[in-house]
């Protein structure tokens, strides 16, 4: 088939790993960076010159932008010289490239095996992976598009100083926008798992870097959905209309997203700082979500009128308090692992719960232990309710092949090239 995977042991230090990535509300594993490709060498005698030049120009722009912005894109809100967002410009370039790139897959074309695509890995132990397979390039593009969306969400969710002089805040507008961005990122990753990975043989799948392993892609998709629910819960906390039942449902769903994300990462050989930091982030958010779920479950149980329900409520609130304390340790472990990071000022869900969990747990435990004997209070936390997951990825479909690949267009370009050749 002409496909192969190449994993150079010494890539000349191309891996992008800054010593610090600043404030992190949304963890983005290091962005995979594309390396230059010589389309003319592989396709020069296979395709019209104008089409080869277009592929070259589109990808070269992506390589230049990704290499310039990749190391800093997770930490800064950088602007282009035209005033636009660097993230948006790079994302737009990837969207423009994809329909033209997909032409190499047209009708099972042999061209899909002609070009070797090389990317710098981040979570894999190998510095780079190269494959002479266009679906590897498509998978890498979708991954980068998703990571750019996650980077944008992180920027939106970093608290900013408020005009009233109080604590830094995240506006409701930014919170709503971040949910849409999370769903979009999840859509790219869902498409990658369902429609791109099936194009790979079992042998080629084993040659993929861990960055693009199915477990990593699924975990990132679940992470995006989990963080989307976290924002929904924070908005429900701020709403006078949201009931305890709604808040409990959201927090219990959040636990399931993070638990599934953790399960998908469990057996992957994540390495080189980025991977271990990714694992620590998911663990932190999973424990944090459990703190919220046990808290709201405890409050609802405490509304019961039986001795048993009050005992279960105390056990749930104690579990919430233990999870909250554990989440602070998990946050510290995440932030101190290389590359180091900082947790921005608390907002939304955890700002509220950091105040309420210790206070309400202490109060409820004291009241119920005064009313009931110690033996009647459960030692283990009650099982959390199991709710169906409501938040789904946006549906994303690969774009149609660009019109430049139409038979008429290719025939016209080939005729034009032939005439020019005869004239020379």
mmCIF file with all atom_site columns, C-alpha atoms in Angstrom, residues 56-213:
data_model
loop_
_atom_site.group_PDB
_atom_site.id
_atom_site.type_symbol
_atom_site.label_atom_id
_atom_site.label_alt_id
_atom_site.label_comp_id
_atom_site.label_asym_id
_atom_site.label_entity_id
_atom_site.label_seq_id
_atom_site.pdbx_PDB_ins_code
_atom_site.Cartn_x
_atom_site.Cartn_y
_atom_site.Cartn_z
_atom_site.occupancy
_atom_site.B_iso_or_equiv
_atom_site.pdbx_formal_charge
_atom_site.auth_seq_id
_atom_site.auth_comp_id
_atom_site.auth_asym_id
_atom_site.auth_atom_id
_atom_site.pdbx_PDB_model_num
ATOM 1   C CA . UNK A 1 56  ? 1.615   23.406 -1.027 1.00 0.00 ? 56  UNK A CA 1
ATOM 2   C CA . UNK A 1 57  ? 0.536   26.987 -0.309 1.00 0.00 ? 57  UNK A CA 1
ATOM 3   C CA . UNK A 1 58  ? -2.324  25.964 1.998  1.00 0.00 ? 58  UNK A CA 1
ATOM 4   C CA . UNK A 1 59  ? -0.201  23.583 4.052  1.00 0.00 ? 59  UNK A CA 1
ATOM 5   C CA . UNK A 1 60  ? 2.855   25.850 4.169  1.00 0.00 ? 60  UNK A CA 1
ATOM 6   C CA . UNK A 1 61  ? 0.725   28.572 5.734  1.00 0.00 ? 61  UNK A CA 1
ATOM 7   C CA . UNK A 1 62  ? -0.426  26.131 8.413  1.00 0.00 ? 62  UNK A CA 1
ATOM 8   C CA . UNK A 1 63  ? 3.137   24.974 9.109  1.00 0.00 ? 63  UNK A CA 1
ATOM 9   C CA . UNK A 1 64  ? 4.374   28.548 9.509  1.00 0.00 ? 64  UNK A CA 1
ATOM 10  C CA . UNK A 1 65  ? 1.502   29.618 11.768 1.00 0.00 ? 65  UNK A CA 1
ATOM 11  C CA . UNK A 1 66  ? 1.559   26.470 13.905 1.00 0.00 ? 66  UNK A CA 1
ATOM 12  C CA . UNK A 1 67  ? 5.320   26.649 14.428 1.00 0.00 ? 67  UNK A CA 1
ATOM 13  C CA . UNK A 1 68  ? 5.167   30.342 15.338 1.00 0.00 ? 68  UNK A CA 1
ATOM 14  C CA . UNK A 1 69  ? 2.178   30.117 17.644 1.00 0.00 ? 69  UNK A CA 1
ATOM 15  C CA . UNK A 1 70  ? 2.213   26.535 18.912 1.00 0.00 ? 70  UNK A CA 1
ATOM 16  C CA . UNK A 1 71  ? 4.504   27.055 21.925 1.00 0.00 ? 71  UNK A CA 1
ATOM 17  C CA . UNK A 1 72  ? 2.506   30.015 23.245 1.00 0.00 ? 72  UNK A CA 1
ATOM 18  C CA . UNK A 1 73  ? -0.998  29.445 21.956 1.00 0.00 ? 73  UNK A CA 1
ATOM 19  C CA . UNK A 1 74  ? -2.284  27.943 25.214 1.00 0.00 ? 74  UNK A CA 1
ATOM 20  C CA . UNK A 1 75  ? -1.125  30.836 27.346 1.00 0.00 ? 75  UNK A CA 1
ATOM 21  C CA . UNK A 1 76  ? -1.675  34.084 25.502 1.00 0.00 ? 76  UNK A CA 1
ATOM 22  C CA . UNK A 1 77  ? -4.421  35.891 23.669 1.00 0.00 ? 77  UNK A CA 1
ATOM 23  C CA . UNK A 1 78  ? -2.234  36.851 20.740 1.00 0.00 ? 78  UNK A CA 1
ATOM 24  C CA . UNK A 1 79  ? -3.461  38.943 17.852 1.00 0.00 ? 79  UNK A CA 1
ATOM 25  C CA . UNK A 1 80  ? -2.352  39.000 14.234 1.00 0.00 ? 80  UNK A CA 1
ATOM 26  C CA . UNK A 1 81  ? -1.121  42.159 12.562 1.00 0.00 ? 81  UNK A CA 1
ATOM 27  C CA . UNK A 1 82  ? -4.626  42.569 11.134 1.00 0.00 ? 82  UNK A CA 1
ATOM 28  C CA . UNK A 1 83  ? -6.196  42.498 14.583 1.00 0.00 ? 83  UNK A CA 1
ATOM 29  C CA . UNK A 1 84  ? -7.714  39.027 14.282 1.00 0.00 ? 84  UNK A CA 1
ATOM 30  C CA . UNK A 1 85  ? -7.251  36.109 16.642 1.00 0.00 ? 85  UNK A CA 1
ATOM 31  C CA . UNK A 1 86  ? -4.281  33.834 15.967 1.00 0.00 ? 86  UNK A CA 1
ATOM 32  C CA . UNK A 1 87  ? -6.393  30.865 16.994 1.00 0.00 ? 87  UNK A CA 1
ATOM 33  C CA . UNK A 1 88  ? -9.151  31.809 14.573 1.00 0.00 ? 88  UNK A CA 1
ATOM 34  C CA . UNK A 1 89  ? -6.716  32.398 11.701 1.00 0.00 ? 89  UNK A CA 1
ATOM 35  C CA . UNK A 1 90  ? -4.999  29.041 12.140 1.00 0.00 ? 90  UNK A CA 1
ATOM 36  C CA . UNK A 1 91  ? -8.356  27.314 12.461 1.00 0.00 ? 91  UNK A CA 1
ATOM 37  C CA . UNK A 1 92  ? -9.572  29.016 9.275  1.00 0.00 ? 92  UNK A CA 1
ATOM 38  C CA . UNK A 1 93  ? -6.445  27.875 7.431  1.00 0.00 ? 93  UNK A CA 1
ATOM 39  C CA . UNK A 1 94  ? -7.089  24.273 8.494  1.00 0.00 ? 94  UNK A CA 1
ATOM 40  C CA . UNK A 1 95  ? -10.701 24.503 7.309  1.00 0.00 ? 95  UNK A CA 1
ATOM 41  C CA . UNK A 1 96  ? -9.554  25.803 3.912  1.00 0.00 ? 96  UNK A CA 1
ATOM 42  C CA . UNK A 1 97  ? -6.936  23.066 3.581  1.00 0.00 ? 97  UNK A CA 1
ATOM 43  C CA . UNK A 1 98  ? -9.170  20.100 4.436  1.00 0.00 ? 98  UNK A CA 1
ATOM 44  C CA . UNK A 1 99  ? -11.456 20.077 1.317  1.00 0.00 ? 99  UNK A CA 1
ATOM 45  C CA . UNK A 1 100 ? -8.422  20.294 -0.993 1.00 0.00 ? 100 UNK A CA 1
ATOM 46  C CA . UNK A 1 101 ? -6.554  17.626 0.978  1.00 0.00 ? 101 UNK A CA 1
ATOM 47  C CA . UNK A 1 102 ? -9.557  15.276 0.794  1.00 0.00 ? 102 UNK A CA 1
ATOM 48  C CA . UNK A 1 103 ? -9.129  15.195 -2.971 1.00 0.00 ? 103 UNK A CA 1
ATOM 49  C CA . UNK A 1 104 ? -6.261  12.759 -2.406 1.00 0.00 ? 104 UNK A CA 1
ATOM 50  C CA . UNK A 1 105 ? -8.812  10.233 -1.102 1.00 0.00 ? 105 UNK A CA 1
ATOM 51  C CA . UNK A 1 106 ? -11.196 10.656 -4.046 1.00 0.00 ? 106 UNK A CA 1
ATOM 52  C CA . UNK A 1 107 ? -12.626 7.369  -5.294 1.00 0.00 ? 107 UNK A CA 1
ATOM 53  C CA . UNK A 1 108 ? -10.025 5.395  -3.368 1.00 0.00 ? 108 UNK A CA 1
ATOM 54  C CA . UNK A 1 109 ? -7.281  7.113  -5.330 1.00 0.00 ? 109 UNK A CA 1
ATOM 55  C CA . UNK A 1 110 ? -3.764  5.656  -5.207 1.00 0.00 ? 110 UNK A CA 1
ATOM 56  C CA . UNK A 1 111 ? -2.671  9.240  -4.460 1.00 0.00 ? 111 UNK A CA 1
ATOM 57  C CA . UNK A 1 112 ? -3.613  8.758  -0.817 1.00 0.00 ? 112 UNK A CA 1
ATOM 58  C CA . UNK A 1 113 ? -0.387  6.770  -0.373 1.00 0.00 ? 113 UNK A CA 1
ATOM 59  C CA . UNK A 1 114 ? 1.956   9.049  -2.331 1.00 0.00 ? 114 UNK A CA 1
ATOM 60  C CA . UNK A 1 115 ? 2.789   11.815 0.163  1.00 0.00 ? 115 UNK A CA 1
ATOM 61  C CA . UNK A 1 116 ? 4.641   11.379 3.449  1.00 0.00 ? 116 UNK A CA 1
ATOM 62  C CA . UNK A 1 117 ? 3.141   13.564 6.183  1.00 0.00 ? 117 UNK A CA 1
ATOM 63  C CA . UNK A 1 118 ? 5.266   14.319 9.238  1.00 0.00 ? 118 UNK A CA 1
ATOM 64  C CA . UNK A 1 119 ? 4.069   15.774 12.547 1.00 0.00 ? 119 UNK A CA 1
ATOM 65  C CA . UNK A 1 120 ? 5.823   16.511 15.840 1.00 0.00 ? 120 UNK A CA 1
ATOM 66  C CA . UNK A 1 121 ? 4.142   14.564 18.656 1.00 0.00 ? 121 UNK A CA 1
ATOM 67  C CA . UNK A 1 122 ? 3.522   15.818 22.186 1.00 0.00 ? 122 UNK A CA 1
ATOM 68  C CA . UNK A 1 123 ? 2.255   12.998 24.399 1.00 0.00 ? 123 UNK A CA 1
ATOM 69  C CA . UNK A 1 124 ? 4.088   10.150 22.672 1.00 0.00 ? 124 UNK A CA 1
ATOM 70  C CA . UNK A 1 125 ? 7.586   9.020  23.660 1.00 0.00 ? 125 UNK A CA 1
ATOM 71  C CA . UNK A 1 126 ? 8.705   9.515  20.049 1.00 0.00 ? 126 UNK A CA 1
ATOM 72  C CA . UNK A 1 127 ? 9.396   13.044 18.861 1.00 0.00 ? 127 UNK A CA 1
ATOM 73  C CA . UNK A 1 128 ? 7.807   12.678 15.440 1.00 0.00 ? 128 UNK A CA 1
ATOM 74  C CA . UNK A 1 129 ? 5.569   10.381 13.428 1.00 0.00 ? 129 UNK A CA 1
ATOM 75  C CA . UNK A 1 130 ? 5.552   10.235 9.639  1.00 0.00 ? 130 UNK A CA 1
ATOM 76  C CA . UNK A 1 131 ? 3.097   8.285  7.492  1.00 0.00 ? 131 UNK A CA 1
ATOM 77  C CA . UNK A 1 132 ? 2.627   8.040  3.767  1.00 0.00 ? 132 UNK A CA 1
ATOM 78  C CA . UNK A 1 133 ? -1.127  8.009  4.170  1.00 0.00 ? 133 UNK A CA 1
ATOM 79  C CA . UNK A 1 134 ? -3.433  10.960 3.641  1.00 0.00 ? 134 UNK A CA 1
ATOM 80  C CA . UNK A 1 135 ? -5.864  9.790  6.359  1.00 0.00 ? 135 UNK A CA 1
ATOM 81  C CA . UNK A 1 136 ? -3.081  10.326 8.896  1.00 0.00 ? 136 UNK A CA 1
ATOM 82  C CA . UNK A 1 137 ? -2.913  13.940 7.760  1.00 0.00 ? 137 UNK A CA 1
ATOM 83  C CA . UNK A 1 138 ? -6.713  14.284 7.982  1.00 0.00 ? 138 UNK A CA 1
ATOM 84  C CA . UNK A 1 139 ? -6.708  12.806 11.495 1.00 0.00 ? 139 UNK A CA 1
ATOM 85  C CA . UNK A 1 140 ? -3.921  15.185 12.535 1.00 0.00 ? 140 UNK A CA 1
ATOM 86  C CA . UNK A 1 141 ? -5.804  18.180 11.122 1.00 0.00 ? 141 UNK A CA 1
ATOM 87  C CA . UNK A 1 142 ? -9.005  17.293 13.025 1.00 0.00 ? 142 UNK A CA 1
ATOM 88  C CA . UNK A 1 143 ? -7.007  16.839 16.231 1.00 0.00 ? 143 UNK A CA 1
ATOM 89  C CA . UNK A 1 144 ? -5.389  20.254 15.804 1.00 0.00 ? 144 UNK A CA 1
ATOM 90  C CA . UNK A 1 145 ? -8.752  21.889 15.031 1.00 0.00 ? 145 UNK A CA 1
ATOM 91  C CA . UNK A 1 146 ? -10.165 20.437 18.253 1.00 0.00 ? 146 UNK A CA 1
ATOM 92  C CA . UNK A 1 147 ? -7.172  21.539 20.326 1.00 0.00 ? 147 UNK A CA 1
ATOM 93  C CA . UNK A 1 148 ? -7.448  25.085 18.953 1.00 0.00 ? 148 UNK A CA 1
ATOM 94  C CA . UNK A 1 149 ? -11.076 25.152 20.096 1.00 0.00 ? 149 UNK A CA 1
ATOM 95  C CA . UNK A 1 150 ? -10.069 23.951 23.554 1.00 0.00 ? 150 UNK A CA 1
ATOM 96  C CA . UNK A 1 151 ? -7.387  26.657 23.661 1.00 0.00 ? 151 UNK A CA 1
ATOM 97  C CA . UNK A 1 152 ? -10.010 29.256 22.781 1.00 0.00 ? 152 UNK A CA 1
ATOM 98  C CA . UNK A 1 153 ? -12.265 27.959 25.570 1.00 0.00 ? 153 UNK A CA 1
ATOM 99  C CA . UNK A 1 154 ? -9.391  28.271 28.033 1.00 0.00 ? 154 UNK A CA 1
ATOM 100 C CA . UNK A 1 155 ? -8.902  31.911 27.097 1.00 0.00 ? 155 UNK A CA 1
ATOM 101 C CA . UNK A 1 156 ? -12.614 32.627 27.508 1.00 0.00 ? 156 UNK A CA 1
ATOM 102 C CA . UNK A 1 157 ? -12.692 30.984 30.938 1.00 0.00 ? 157 UNK A CA 1
ATOM 103 C CA . UNK A 1 158 ? -9.769  32.822 32.513 1.00 0.00 ? 158 UNK A CA 1
ATOM 104 C CA . UNK A 1 159 ? -11.317 35.283 35.021 1.00 0.00 ? 159 UNK A CA 1
ATOM 105 C CA . UNK A 1 160 ? -10.732 38.940 34.180 1.00 0.00 ? 160 UNK A CA 1
ATOM 106 C CA . UNK A 1 161 ? -10.684 41.948 36.462 1.00 0.00 ? 161 UNK A CA 1
ATOM 107 C CA . UNK A 1 162 ? -14.171 43.397 36.836 1.00 0.00 ? 162 UNK A CA 1
ATOM 108 C CA . UNK A 1 163 ? -15.157 47.048 36.620 1.00 0.00 ? 163 UNK A CA 1
ATOM 109 C CA . UNK A 1 164 ? -16.802 46.956 40.057 1.00 0.00 ? 164 UNK A CA 1
ATOM 110 C CA . UNK A 1 165 ? -13.441 46.363 41.713 1.00 0.00 ? 165 UNK A CA 1
ATOM 111 C CA . UNK A 1 166 ? -14.409 42.966 43.120 1.00 0.00 ? 166 UNK A CA 1
ATOM 112 C CA . UNK A 1 167 ? -12.902 39.574 42.391 1.00 0.00 ? 167 UNK A CA 1
ATOM 113 C CA . UNK A 1 168 ? -12.028 38.652 38.777 1.00 0.00 ? 168 UNK A CA 1
ATOM 114 C CA . UNK A 1 169 ? -14.993 37.180 36.948 1.00 0.00 ? 169 UNK A CA 1
ATOM 115 C CA . UNK A 1 170 ? -15.907 35.208 33.846 1.00 0.00 ? 170 UNK A CA 1
ATOM 116 C CA . UNK A 1 171 ? -18.813 36.853 32.062 1.00 0.00 ? 171 UNK A CA 1
ATOM 117 C CA . UNK A 1 172 ? -21.978 34.938 31.304 1.00 0.00 ? 172 UNK A CA 1
ATOM 118 C CA . UNK A 1 173 ? -21.386 35.682 27.621 1.00 0.00 ? 173 UNK A CA 1
ATOM 119 C CA . UNK A 1 174 ? -17.995 33.959 27.771 1.00 0.00 ? 174 UNK A CA 1
ATOM 120 C CA . UNK A 1 175 ? -19.412 31.022 29.665 1.00 0.00 ? 175 UNK A CA 1
ATOM 121 C CA . UNK A 1 176 ? -22.184 30.492 27.107 1.00 0.00 ? 176 UNK A CA 1
ATOM 122 C CA . UNK A 1 177 ? -19.704 30.858 24.226 1.00 0.00 ? 177 UNK A CA 1
ATOM 123 C CA . UNK A 1 178 ? -17.361 28.314 25.830 1.00 0.00 ? 178 UNK A CA 1
ATOM 124 C CA . UNK A 1 179 ? -20.108 25.663 25.912 1.00 0.00 ? 179 UNK A CA 1
ATOM 125 C CA . UNK A 1 180 ? -20.602 26.036 22.149 1.00 0.00 ? 180 UNK A CA 1
ATOM 126 C CA . UNK A 1 181 ? -16.834 25.787 21.661 1.00 0.00 ? 181 UNK A CA 1
ATOM 127 C CA . UNK A 1 182 ? -16.598 22.625 23.785 1.00 0.00 ? 182 UNK A CA 1
ATOM 128 C CA . UNK A 1 183 ? -19.348 20.992 21.721 1.00 0.00 ? 183 UNK A CA 1
ATOM 129 C CA . UNK A 1 184 ? -17.583 21.977 18.508 1.00 0.00 ? 184 UNK A CA 1
ATOM 130 C CA . UNK A 1 185 ? -14.273 20.522 19.708 1.00 0.00 ? 185 UNK A CA 1
ATOM 131 C CA . UNK A 1 186 ? -16.051 17.334 20.776 1.00 0.00 ? 186 UNK A CA 1
ATOM 132 C CA . UNK A 1 187 ? -17.612 17.153 17.307 1.00 0.00 ? 187 UNK A CA 1
ATOM 133 C CA . UNK A 1 188 ? -14.219 17.161 15.572 1.00 0.00 ? 188 UNK A CA 1
ATOM 134 C CA . UNK A 1 189 ? -12.947 14.430 17.897 1.00 0.00 ? 189 UNK A CA 1
ATOM 135 C CA . UNK A 1 190 ? -16.116 12.358 17.532 1.00 0.00 ? 190 UNK A CA 1
ATOM 136 C CA . UNK A 1 191 ? -15.775 12.564 13.744 1.00 0.00 ? 191 UNK A CA 1
ATOM 137 C CA . UNK A 1 192 ? -12.120 11.511 14.027 1.00 0.00 ? 192 UNK A CA 1
ATOM 138 C CA . UNK A 1 193 ? -13.069 8.400  16.033 1.00 0.00 ? 193 UNK A CA 1
ATOM 139 C CA . UNK A 1 194 ? -16.133 7.397  14.013 1.00 0.00 ? 194 UNK A CA 1
ATOM 140 C CA . UNK A 1 195 ? -15.185 8.325  10.450 1.00 0.00 ? 195 UNK A CA 1
ATOM 141 C CA . UNK A 1 196 ? -11.405 8.727  10.156 1.00 0.00 ? 196 UNK A CA 1
ATOM 142 C CA . UNK A 1 197 ? -9.891  6.031  12.384 1.00 0.00 ? 197 UNK A CA 1
ATOM 143 C CA . UNK A 1 198 ? -11.924 3.317  10.554 1.00 0.00 ? 198 UNK A CA 1
ATOM 144 C CA . UNK A 1 199 ? -9.906  4.198  7.406  1.00 0.00 ? 199 UNK A CA 1
ATOM 145 C CA . UNK A 1 200 ? -6.790  2.781  9.118  1.00 0.00 ? 200 UNK A CA 1
ATOM 146 C CA . UNK A 1 201 ? -5.826  -0.879 9.031  1.00 0.00 ? 201 UNK A CA 1
ATOM 147 C CA . UNK A 1 202 ? -5.117  -2.550 12.367 1.00 0.00 ? 202 UNK A CA 1
ATOM 148 C CA . UNK A 1 203 ? -1.385  -2.382 11.584 1.00 0.00 ? 203 UNK A CA 1
ATOM 149 C CA . UNK A 1 204 ? -1.473  1.345  10.819 1.00 0.00 ? 204 UNK A CA 1
ATOM 150 C CA . UNK A 1 205 ? -3.501  2.044  13.955 1.00 0.00 ? 205 UNK A CA 1
ATOM 151 C CA . UNK A 1 206 ? -0.763  0.443  16.015 1.00 0.00 ? 206 UNK A CA 1
ATOM 152 C CA . UNK A 1 207 ? 1.721   2.809  14.339 1.00 0.00 ? 207 UNK A CA 1
ATOM 153 C CA . UNK A 1 208 ? -0.174  5.945  15.345 1.00 0.00 ? 208 UNK A CA 1
ATOM 154 C CA . UNK A 1 209 ? 1.342   8.096  18.114 1.00 0.00 ? 209 UNK A CA 1
ATOM 155 C CA . UNK A 1 210 ? -0.479  7.963  21.445 1.00 0.00 ? 210 UNK A CA 1
ATOM 156 C CA . UNK A 1 211 ? -1.644  11.545 20.742 1.00 0.00 ? 211 UNK A CA 1
ATOM 157 C CA . UNK A 1 212 ? -3.961  10.081 18.071 1.00 0.00 ? 212 UNK A CA 1
ATOM 158 C CA . UNK A 1 213 ? -4.827  6.776  19.736 1.00 0.00 ? 213 UNK A CA 1
#
